[in-house]
């Protein structure tokens, strides 16, 4: 199994890191069989599984339950629980309790927190207590109301400087990796080169140490969601739709079940 030390080694050796979100047991086991390095129980769960407009309503219990499901499906993978909005900001005590729960009851190996330099003291405490932390900079969806929309980050010198400072503060606090979301490639490259810990990009260009995509987006299940940064590796929405239409039509016509699907008395 991967660990935080091996992840740093991968960066040193120039080995790229593949991460994907997973929310349930079967998808986690497929991702593990595919050799994906890191599984993130993302709070994107709110959008793609629970049907919310954004990630803000996701609860600690939602992430805990889905972390448990992912762990049941992937006994060998490095699993990261994404800490939801207001699960770590209210007090350090509450944060330690909530993050600890993911390792203690969820079976996660680490947690991910959105935020920059302002959460560095918390990251230091968590890592001191044995809770590995992945940072998350750039577009941080939990702050969408504050940021004012899903816009590309790190475009100006000022923004770049702030992001570099935050990345360095997270590394100094003991974070083992940082997600860089929706950011100009030049800024993500500079951050990546400035850190010893790996950066995992989503919409942050080619020079990050690894990449992450959301399960539903990568597989083309999220109908009509085709942002520039995304590469879809399948068009499962259409495939699933066709299969379900065939099933419905077979039931209505009596073509299913057929002889091979039924049980008989002696
Ligand atoms: O919740 C999520 O899926 C994420 C990734 C986009 C990094 O935070």
PDB file of C-alpha atoms and ligand atoms in Angstrom:
ATOM      1  CA  UNK A   1       0.000   0.000   0.000  1.00  0.00           C
ATOM      2  CA  UNK A   2       1.138   3.540  -0.722  1.00  0.00           C
ATOM      3  CA  UNK A   3       1.950   5.805   2.206  1.00  0.00           C
ATOM      4  CA  UNK A   4       2.908   9.445   2.637  1.00  0.00           C
ATOM      5  CA  UNK A   5       6.638   8.656   2.496  1.00  0.00           C
ATOM      6  CA  UNK A   6       6.311   6.647  -0.746  1.00  0.00           C
ATOM      7  CA  UNK A   7       4.267   9.486  -2.273  1.00  0.00           C
ATOM      8  CA  UNK A   8       7.088  11.958  -1.625  1.00  0.00           C
ATOM      9  CA  UNK A   9       9.511   9.433  -3.158  1.00  0.00           C
ATOM     10  CA  UNK A  10       7.333   9.237  -6.264  1.00  0.00           C
ATOM     11  CA  UNK A  11       7.726  12.980  -6.692  1.00  0.00           C
ATOM     12  CA  UNK A  12      11.489  12.746  -6.199  1.00  0.00           C
ATOM     13  CA  UNK A  13      11.713  10.050  -8.880  1.00  0.00           C
ATOM     14  CA  UNK A  14       9.424  11.967 -11.255  1.00  0.00           C
ATOM     15  CA  UNK A  15       6.749   9.231 -11.110  1.00  0.00           C
ATOM     16  CA  UNK A  16       3.320  10.742 -11.761  1.00  0.00           C
ATOM     17  CA  UNK A  17       0.489  10.081  -9.277  1.00  0.00           C
ATOM     18  CA  UNK A  18      -3.039   9.116 -10.414  1.00  0.00           C
ATOM     19  CA  UNK A  19      -5.957   9.976  -8.140  1.00  0.00           C
ATOM     20  CA  UNK A  20      -9.689   9.566  -8.727  1.00  0.00           C
ATOM     21  CA  UNK A  21     -12.753  10.197  -6.608  1.00  0.00           C
ATOM     22  CA  UNK A  22     -14.732   7.199  -5.382  1.00  0.00           C
ATOM     23  CA  UNK A  23     -17.930   7.139  -3.359  1.00  0.00           C
ATOM     24  CA  UNK A  24     -18.972   3.499  -3.154  1.00  0.00           C
ATOM     25  CA  UNK A  25     -17.677  -0.008  -2.705  1.00  0.00           C
ATOM     26  CA  UNK A  26     -17.801  -1.290  -6.298  1.00  0.00           C
ATOM     27  CA  UNK A  27     -16.234   1.755  -7.930  1.00  0.00           C
ATOM     28  CA  UNK A  28     -13.484   1.696  -5.287  1.00  0.00           C
ATOM     29  CA  UNK A  29     -12.702  -1.931  -6.061  1.00  0.00           C
ATOM     30  CA  UNK A  30     -12.549  -1.204  -9.818  1.00  0.00           C
ATOM     31  CA  UNK A  31     -10.222   1.768  -9.199  1.00  0.00           C
ATOM     32  CA  UNK A  32      -8.004  -0.411  -7.018  1.00  0.00           C
ATOM     33  CA  UNK A  33      -7.862  -3.134  -9.692  1.00  0.00           C
ATOM     34  CA  UNK A  34      -6.964  -0.437 -12.254  1.00  0.00           C
ATOM     35  CA  UNK A  35      -3.962   0.511 -10.123  1.00  0.00           C
ATOM     36  CA  UNK A  36      -5.067   4.074  -9.339  1.00  0.00           C
ATOM     37  CA  UNK A  37      -2.710   5.384  -6.639  1.00  0.00           C
ATOM     38  CA  UNK A  38      -5.094   7.462  -4.500  1.00  0.00           C
ATOM     39  CA  UNK A  39      -8.859   7.299  -3.899  1.00  0.00           C
ATOM     40  CA  UNK A  40     -10.532  10.499  -2.752  1.00  0.00           C
ATOM     41  CA  UNK A  41     -13.936  10.366  -1.106  1.00  0.00           C
ATOM     42  CA  UNK A  42     -14.550  13.884  -2.381  1.00  0.00           C
ATOM     43  CA  UNK A  43     -17.232  16.222  -1.162  1.00  0.00           C
ATOM     44  CA  UNK A  44     -18.114  16.408  -4.879  1.00  0.00           C
ATOM     45  CA  UNK A  45     -20.309  13.584  -3.552  1.00  0.00           C
ATOM     46  CA  UNK A  46     -22.764  16.441  -2.921  1.00  0.00           C
ATOM     47  CA  UNK A  47     -23.016  17.249  -6.637  1.00  0.00           C
ATOM     48  CA  UNK A  48     -22.624  13.919  -8.404  1.00  0.00           C
ATOM     49  CA  UNK A  49     -24.243  11.492  -5.930  1.00  0.00           C
ATOM     50  CA  UNK A  50     -26.574  13.452  -3.656  1.00  0.00           C
ATOM     51  CA  UNK A  51     -27.825  15.933  -6.257  1.00  0.00           C
ATOM     52  CA  UNK A  52     -27.046  19.191  -4.425  1.00  0.00           C
ATOM     53  CA  UNK A  53     -26.215  22.348  -6.370  1.00  0.00           C
ATOM     54  CA  UNK A  54     -22.821  22.622  -4.660  1.00  0.00           C
ATOM     55  CA  UNK A  55     -20.727  20.910  -1.955  1.00  0.00           C
ATOM     56  CA  UNK A  56     -21.863  23.059   0.972  1.00  0.00           C
ATOM     57  CA  UNK A  57     -24.665  20.798   2.318  1.00  0.00           C
ATOM     58  CA  UNK A  58     -22.412  17.695   2.575  1.00  0.00           C
ATOM     59  CA  UNK A  59     -22.093  16.490   6.184  1.00  0.00           C
ATOM     60  CA  UNK A  60     -19.420  14.692   8.209  1.00  0.00           C
ATOM     61  CA  UNK A  61     -21.725  11.681   8.346  1.00  0.00           C
ATOM     62  CA  UNK A  62     -22.105  11.650   4.522  1.00  0.00           C
ATOM     63  CA  UNK A  63     -18.326  11.559   4.060  1.00  0.00           C
ATOM     64  CA  UNK A  64     -17.907   9.002   6.864  1.00  0.00           C
ATOM     65  CA  UNK A  65     -20.487   6.604   5.396  1.00  0.00           C
ATOM     66  CA  UNK A  66     -19.020   6.835   1.892  1.00  0.00           C
ATOM     67  CA  UNK A  67     -15.462   6.473   3.216  1.00  0.00           C
ATOM     68  CA  UNK A  68     -16.552   3.244   4.933  1.00  0.00           C
ATOM     69  CA  UNK A  69     -18.078   1.986   1.674  1.00  0.00           C
ATOM     70  CA  UNK A  70     -14.940   2.861  -0.304  1.00  0.00           C
ATOM     71  CA  UNK A  71     -12.749   1.147   2.289  1.00  0.00           C
ATOM     72  CA  UNK A  72     -14.884  -2.020   2.110  1.00  0.00           C
ATOM     73  CA  UNK A  73     -14.293  -2.102  -1.642  1.00  0.00           C
ATOM     74  CA  UNK A  74     -10.587  -1.338  -1.574  1.00  0.00           C
ATOM     75  CA  UNK A  75      -8.567  -3.036   1.094  1.00  0.00           C
ATOM     76  CA  UNK A  76      -5.175  -1.988  -0.305  1.00  0.00           C
ATOM     77  CA  UNK A  77      -5.746   1.563  -1.597  1.00  0.00           C
ATOM     78  CA  UNK A  78      -4.679   4.813   0.039  1.00  0.00           C
ATOM     79  CA  UNK A  79      -8.047   6.429   0.832  1.00  0.00           C
ATOM     80  CA  UNK A  80      -8.492  10.136   1.573  1.00  0.00           C
ATOM     81  CA  UNK A  81     -11.641  11.624   3.150  1.00  0.00           C
ATOM     82  CA  UNK A  82     -12.551  15.122   2.005  1.00  0.00           C
ATOM     83  CA  UNK A  83     -13.571  17.148   5.061  1.00  0.00           C
ATOM     84  CA  UNK A  84     -16.855  18.980   4.354  1.00  0.00           C
ATOM     85  CA  UNK A  85     -17.727  22.645   4.816  1.00  0.00           C
ATOM     86  CA  UNK A  86     -17.636  23.723   8.499  1.00  0.00           C
ATOM     87  CA  UNK A  87     -16.374  20.349   9.715  1.00  0.00           C
ATOM     88  CA  UNK A  88     -12.941  21.793  10.566  1.00  0.00           C
ATOM     89  CA  UNK A  89     -13.377  25.588  10.814  1.00  0.00           C
ATOM     90  CA  UNK A  90     -15.475  25.950  14.001  1.00  0.00           C
ATOM     91  CA  UNK A  91     -12.776  24.915  16.481  1.00  0.00           C
ATOM     92  CA  UNK A  92      -9.564  22.911  16.500  1.00  0.00           C
ATOM     93  CA  UNK A  93     -11.130  20.423  18.914  1.00  0.00           C
ATOM     94  CA  UNK A  94     -14.076  19.801  16.600  1.00  0.00           C
ATOM     95  CA  UNK A  95     -11.696  19.546  13.630  1.00  0.00           C
ATOM     96  CA  UNK A  96      -9.509  16.951  15.354  1.00  0.00           C
ATOM     97  CA  UNK A  97     -12.596  14.973  16.348  1.00  0.00           C
ATOM     98  CA  UNK A  98     -14.120  15.037  12.831  1.00  0.00           C
ATOM     99  CA  UNK A  99     -10.861  14.319  10.994  1.00  0.00           C
ATOM    100  CA  UNK A 100      -9.940  11.596  13.490  1.00  0.00           C
ATOM    101  CA  UNK A 101     -13.317   9.954  12.922  1.00  0.00           C
ATOM    102  CA  UNK A 102     -12.449   9.373   9.245  1.00  0.00           C
ATOM    103  CA  UNK A 103      -9.367   7.352  10.223  1.00  0.00           C
ATOM    104  CA  UNK A 104     -10.879   5.718  13.314  1.00  0.00           C
ATOM    105  CA  UNK A 105     -14.299   4.697  11.973  1.00  0.00           C
ATOM    106  CA  UNK A 106     -14.020   5.308   8.235  1.00  0.00           C
ATOM    107  CA  UNK A 107     -10.789   3.419   7.601  1.00  0.00           C
ATOM    108  CA  UNK A 108      -9.295   6.382   5.717  1.00  0.00           C
ATOM    109  CA  UNK A 109      -5.537   6.889   5.543  1.00  0.00           C
ATOM    110  CA  UNK A 110      -5.712  10.682   5.404  1.00  0.00           C
ATOM    111  CA  UNK A 111      -8.001  13.700   5.181  1.00  0.00           C
ATOM    112  CA  UNK A 112      -8.132  16.600   2.723  1.00  0.00           C
ATOM    113  CA  UNK A 113      -8.854  20.164   3.836  1.00  0.00           C
ATOM    114  CA  UNK A 114      -9.635  23.125   1.590  1.00  0.00           C
ATOM    115  CA  UNK A 115      -7.724  26.260   2.541  1.00  0.00           C
ATOM    116  CA  UNK A 116      -4.376  28.010   2.589  1.00  0.00           C
ATOM    117  CA  UNK A 117      -2.075  29.692   5.100  1.00  0.00           C
ATOM    118  CA  UNK A 118      -5.025  30.289   7.494  1.00  0.00           C
ATOM    119  CA  UNK A 119      -5.385  26.553   8.180  1.00  0.00           C
ATOM    120  CA  UNK A 120      -1.644  25.869   8.554  1.00  0.00           C
ATOM    121  CA  UNK A 121      -1.781  25.851  12.413  1.00  0.00           C
ATOM    122  CA  UNK A 122      -4.602  23.275  12.275  1.00  0.00           C
ATOM    123  CA  UNK A 123      -2.690  21.157   9.750  1.00  0.00           C
ATOM    124  CA  UNK A 124       0.284  21.222  12.127  1.00  0.00           C
ATOM    125  CA  UNK A 125      -1.853  19.975  15.025  1.00  0.00           C
ATOM    126  CA  UNK A 126      -3.533  17.251  12.974  1.00  0.00           C
ATOM    127  CA  UNK A 127      -0.265  15.914  11.557  1.00  0.00           C
ATOM    128  CA  UNK A 128       1.329  16.020  15.010  1.00  0.00           C
ATOM    129  CA  UNK A 129      -1.495  13.777  16.227  1.00  0.00           C
ATOM    130  CA  UNK A 130      -0.939  11.292  13.376  1.00  0.00           C
ATOM    131  CA  UNK A 131      -3.652  12.451  10.982  1.00  0.00           C
ATOM    132  CA  UNK A 132      -2.074  12.918   7.526  1.00  0.00           C
ATOM    133  CA  UNK A 133      -3.423  15.975   5.689  1.00  0.00           C
ATOM    134  CA  UNK A 134      -3.697  16.764   1.995  1.00  0.00           C
ATOM    135  CA  UNK A 135      -4.125  20.492   1.277  1.00  0.00           C
ATOM    136  CA  UNK A 136      -6.345  22.006  -1.433  1.00  0.00           C
ATOM    137  CA  UNK A 137      -5.574  25.372  -3.055  1.00  0.00           C
ATOM    138  CA  UNK A 138      -6.805  27.418  -6.006  1.00  0.00           C
ATOM    139  CA  UNK A 139     -10.488  27.052  -6.710  1.00  0.00           C
ATOM    140  CA  UNK A 140     -11.860  25.803  -3.412  1.00  0.00           C
ATOM    141  CA  UNK A 141     -15.537  24.943  -4.029  1.00  0.00           C
ATOM    142  CA  UNK A 142     -16.491  25.278  -0.345  1.00  0.00           C
ATOM    143  CA  UNK A 143     -15.713  29.031  -0.656  1.00  0.00           C
ATOM    144  CA  UNK A 144     -17.715  29.483  -3.842  1.00  0.00           C
ATOM    145  CA  UNK A 145     -19.874  32.222  -2.317  1.00  0.00           C
ATOM    146  CA  UNK A 146     -16.762  34.143  -1.289  1.00  0.00           C
ATOM    147  CA  UNK A 147     -14.830  33.588  -4.537  1.00  0.00           C
ATOM    148  CA  UNK A 148     -17.839  34.543  -6.646  1.00  0.00           C
ATOM    149  CA  UNK A 149     -17.994  31.704  -9.176  1.00  0.00           C
ATOM    150  CA  UNK A 150     -15.892  28.960 -10.679  1.00  0.00           C
ATOM    151  CA  UNK A 151     -13.116  31.100 -12.186  1.00  0.00           C
ATOM    152  CA  UNK A 152      -9.551  30.153 -13.003  1.00  0.00           C
ATOM    153  CA  UNK A 153      -7.127  31.050 -10.193  1.00  0.00           C
ATOM    154  CA  UNK A 154      -3.512  32.254 -10.049  1.00  0.00           C
ATOM    155  CA  UNK A 155      -3.731  34.559 -13.069  1.00  0.00           C
ATOM    156  CA  UNK A 156      -2.145  37.677 -11.550  1.00  0.00           C
ATOM    157  CA  UNK A 157       1.238  38.119  -9.825  1.00  0.00           C
ATOM    158  CA  UNK A 158      -0.618  38.882  -6.581  1.00  0.00           C
ATOM    159  CA  UNK A 159      -2.717  35.723  -6.763  1.00  0.00           C
ATOM    160  CA  UNK A 160       0.367  33.674  -7.599  1.00  0.00           C
ATOM    161  CA  UNK A 161       2.311  35.074  -4.636  1.00  0.00           C
ATOM    162  CA  UNK A 162      -0.587  34.313  -2.254  1.00  0.00           C
ATOM    163  CA  UNK A 163      -0.878  30.751  -3.566  1.00  0.00           C
ATOM    164  CA  UNK A 164       2.884  30.163  -3.295  1.00  0.00           C
ATOM    165  CA  UNK A 165       2.845  31.414   0.307  1.00  0.00           C
ATOM    166  CA  UNK A 166      -0.076  29.133   1.188  1.00  0.00           C
ATOM    167  CA  UNK A 167       1.517  26.105  -0.479  1.00  0.00           C
ATOM    168  CA  UNK A 168       4.730  26.662   1.434  1.00  0.00           C
ATOM    169  CA  UNK A 169       2.829  27.151   4.738  1.00  0.00           C
ATOM    170  CA  UNK A 170       0.940  23.868   4.201  1.00  0.00           C
ATOM    171  CA  UNK A 171       4.164  22.011   3.461  1.00  0.00           C
ATOM    172  CA  UNK A 172       5.862  23.498   6.541  1.00  0.00           C
ATOM    173  CA  UNK A 173       2.829  22.499   8.639  1.00  0.00           C
ATOM    174  CA  UNK A 174       3.293  18.872   7.592  1.00  0.00           C
ATOM    175  CA  UNK A 175       0.803  18.373   4.719  1.00  0.00           C
ATOM    176  CA  UNK A 176       1.847  15.353   2.621  1.00  0.00           C
ATOM    177  CA  UNK A 177       0.429  16.661  -0.692  1.00  0.00           C
ATOM    178  CA  UNK A 178      -1.637  19.533  -2.096  1.00  0.00           C
ATOM    179  CA  UNK A 179      -4.466  19.550  -4.622  1.00  0.00           C
ATOM    180  CA  UNK A 180      -4.273  22.487  -7.065  1.00  0.00           C
ATOM    181  CA  UNK A 181      -7.675  23.143  -8.604  1.00  0.00           C
ATOM    182  CA  UNK A 182      -8.549  25.273 -11.647  1.00  0.00           C
ATOM    183  CA  UNK A 183      -5.351  27.279 -11.922  1.00  0.00           C
ATOM    184  CA  UNK A 184      -3.227  28.641 -14.754  1.00  0.00           C
ATOM    185  CA  UNK A 185      -0.540  26.153 -15.696  1.00  0.00           C
ATOM    186  CA  UNK A 186       2.345  28.573 -15.082  1.00  0.00           C
ATOM    187  CA  UNK A 187       1.329  29.148 -11.435  1.00  0.00           C
ATOM    188  CA  UNK A 188       0.744  25.435 -10.793  1.00  0.00           C
ATOM    189  CA  UNK A 189       4.182  24.673 -12.277  1.00  0.00           C
ATOM    190  CA  UNK A 190       5.876  27.235 -10.033  1.00  0.00           C
ATOM    191  CA  UNK A 191       4.105  25.876  -6.935  1.00  0.00           C
ATOM    192  CA  UNK A 192       5.016  22.296  -7.914  1.00  0.00           C
ATOM    193  CA  UNK A 193       8.678  23.224  -8.360  1.00  0.00           C
ATOM    194  CA  UNK A 194       8.746  25.092  -5.045  1.00  0.00           C
ATOM    195  CA  UNK A 195       7.561  22.117  -2.954  1.00  0.00           C
ATOM    196  CA  UNK A 196       9.085  18.805  -1.829  1.00  0.00           C
ATOM    197  CA  UNK A 197       5.586  17.325  -1.409  1.00  0.00           C
ATOM    198  CA  UNK A 198       3.555  16.313  -4.478  1.00  0.00           C
ATOM    199  CA  UNK A 199       0.925  18.517  -6.092  1.00  0.00           C
ATOM    200  CA  UNK A 200      -2.169  16.853  -7.578  1.00  0.00           C
ATOM    201  CA  UNK A 201      -3.834  18.956 -10.251  1.00  0.00           C
ATOM    202  CA  UNK A 202      -7.369  19.251 -11.557  1.00  0.00           C
ATOM    203  CA  UNK A 203      -7.616  21.894 -14.247  1.00  0.00           C
ATOM    204  CA  UNK A 204      -4.112  23.023 -13.260  1.00  0.00           C
ATOM    205  CA  UNK A 205      -2.145  21.935 -16.318  1.00  0.00           C
ATOM    206  CA  UNK A 206       0.549  19.438 -17.166  1.00  0.00           C
ATOM    207  CA  UNK A 207       3.289  20.100 -14.641  1.00  0.00           C
ATOM    208  CA  UNK A 208       1.662  18.922 -11.407  1.00  0.00           C
ATOM    209  CA  UNK A 209       3.070  15.737  -9.856  1.00  0.00           C
ATOM    210  CA  UNK A 210      -0.256  13.990 -10.323  1.00  0.00           C
ATOM    211  CA  UNK A 211      -3.797  14.446 -11.567  1.00  0.00           C
ATOM    212  CA  UNK A 212      -7.253  13.899 -10.101  1.00  0.00           C
ATOM    213  CA  UNK A 213     -10.623  13.666 -11.829  1.00  0.00           C
ATOM    214  CA  UNK A 214     -14.127  13.054 -10.562  1.00  0.00           C
ATOM    215  CA  UNK A 215     -15.357   9.489 -11.278  1.00  0.00           C
ATOM    216  CA  UNK A 216     -18.567  10.582 -13.032  1.00  0.00           C
ATOM    217  CA  UNK A 217     -16.779  13.218 -15.158  1.00  0.00           C
ATOM    218  CA  UNK A 218     -13.964  10.936 -16.321  1.00  0.00           C
ATOM    219  CA  UNK A 219     -16.427   8.228 -17.347  1.00  0.00           C
ATOM    220  CA  UNK A 220     -18.863  10.602 -19.062  1.00  0.00           C
ATOM    221  CA  UNK A 221     -21.759   9.855 -16.702  1.00  0.00           C
ATOM    222  CA  UNK A 222     -22.217  13.539 -15.798  1.00  0.00           C
ATOM    223  CA  UNK A 223     -24.308  14.500 -18.832  1.00  0.00           C
ATOM    224  CA  UNK A 224     -23.285  17.710 -20.568  1.00  0.00           C
ATOM    225  CA  UNK A 225     -20.413  18.431 -18.141  1.00  0.00           C
ATOM    226  CA  UNK A 226     -17.470  18.981 -20.488  1.00  0.00           C
ATOM    227  CA  UNK A 227     -15.199  21.723 -19.093  1.00  0.00           C
ATOM    228  CA  UNK A 228     -11.945  22.421 -20.973  1.00  0.00           C
ATOM    229  CA  UNK A 229      -9.767  20.692 -18.364  1.00  0.00           C
ATOM    230  CA  UNK A 230     -11.674  17.410 -18.500  1.00  0.00           C
ATOM    231  CA  UNK A 231     -10.813  14.358 -20.575  1.00  0.00           C
ATOM    232  CA  UNK A 232     -13.653  11.842 -20.703  1.00  0.00           C
ATOM    233  CA  UNK A 233     -12.454   8.257 -21.168  1.00  0.00           C
ATOM    234  CA  UNK A 234     -15.889   6.814 -21.892  1.00  0.00           C
ATOM    235  CA  UNK A 235     -19.386   7.966 -22.701  1.00  0.00           C
ATOM    236  CA  UNK A 236     -21.176   5.926 -20.064  1.00  0.00           C
ATOM    237  CA  UNK A 237     -24.233   8.176 -19.861  1.00  0.00           C
ATOM    238  CA  UNK A 238     -25.279   7.140 -23.362  1.00  0.00           C
ATOM    239  CA  UNK A 239     -24.276   3.504 -22.811  1.00  0.00           C
ATOM    240  CA  UNK A 240     -26.286   3.262 -19.573  1.00  0.00           C
ATOM    241  CA  UNK A 241     -29.248   5.038 -21.160  1.00  0.00           C
ATOM    242  CA  UNK A 242     -29.286   2.575 -24.083  1.00  0.00           C
ATOM    243  CA  UNK A 243     -29.042  -0.424 -21.723  1.00  0.00           C
ATOM    244  CA  UNK A 244     -31.906   0.821 -19.537  1.00  0.00           C
ATOM    245  CA  UNK A 245     -34.108   1.493 -22.566  1.00  0.00           C
ATOM    246  CA  UNK A 246     -33.453  -2.049 -23.830  1.00  0.00           C
ATOM    247  CA  UNK A 247     -34.300  -3.472 -20.376  1.00  0.00           C
ATOM    248  CA  UNK A 248     -37.534  -1.486 -20.146  1.00  0.00           C
ATOM    249  CA  UNK A 249     -38.560  -2.495 -23.649  1.00  0.00           C
ATOM    250  CA  UNK A 250     -37.764  -6.199 -22.932  1.00  0.00           C
ATOM    251  CA  UNK A 251     -39.891  -6.135 -19.749  1.00  0.00           C
ATOM    252  CA  UNK A 252     -42.800  -4.522 -21.557  1.00  0.00           C
ATOM    253  CA  UNK A 253     -42.619  -6.912 -24.528  1.00  0.00           C
ATOM    254  CA  UNK A 254     -42.124  -9.995 -22.326  1.00  0.00           C
ATOM    255  CA  UNK A 255     -38.663 -10.691 -23.840  1.00  0.00           C
ATOM    256  CA  UNK A 256     -37.213 -10.639 -20.292  1.00  0.00           C
ATOM    257  CA  UNK A 257     -37.102 -12.867 -18.313  1.00  0.00           C
ATOM    258  CA  UNK A 258     -36.548 -15.735 -20.756  1.00  0.00           C
ATOM    259  CA  UNK A 259     -36.271 -19.490 -20.198  1.00  0.00           C
ATOM    260  CA  UNK A 260     -32.623 -19.264 -19.077  1.00  0.00           C
ATOM    261  CA  UNK A 261     -33.563 -16.781 -16.319  1.00  0.00           C
ATOM    262  CA  UNK A 262     -36.293 -18.781 -14.564  1.00  0.00           C
ATOM    263  CA  UNK A 263     -36.441 -21.480 -11.854  1.00  0.00           C
ATOM    264  CA  UNK A 264     -38.673 -24.569 -12.216  1.00  0.00           C
ATOM    265  CA  UNK A 265     -40.257 -26.893  -9.698  1.00  0.00           C
ATOM    266  CA  UNK A 266     -39.141 -30.568  -9.857  1.00  0.00           C
TER     267      UNK A 266
HETATM  268  O1  LIG B   1     -14.443  16.790  -3.931  1.00  0.00           O
HETATM  269  C1  LIG B   1     -13.681  16.570  -4.879  1.00  0.00           C
HETATM  270  O2  LIG B   1     -13.981  15.782  -5.786  1.00  0.00           O
HETATM  271  C2  LIG B   1     -12.414  17.270  -4.912  1.00  0.00           C
HETATM  272  C3  LIG B   1     -11.532  17.069  -6.103  1.00  0.00           C
HETATM  273  C4  LIG B   1     -12.035  17.827  -7.248  1.00  0.00           C
HETATM  274  C5  LIG B   1     -10.125  17.380  -5.819  1.00  0.00           C
HETATM  275  O3  LIG B   1     -12.106  17.980  -4.012  1.00  0.00           O
END
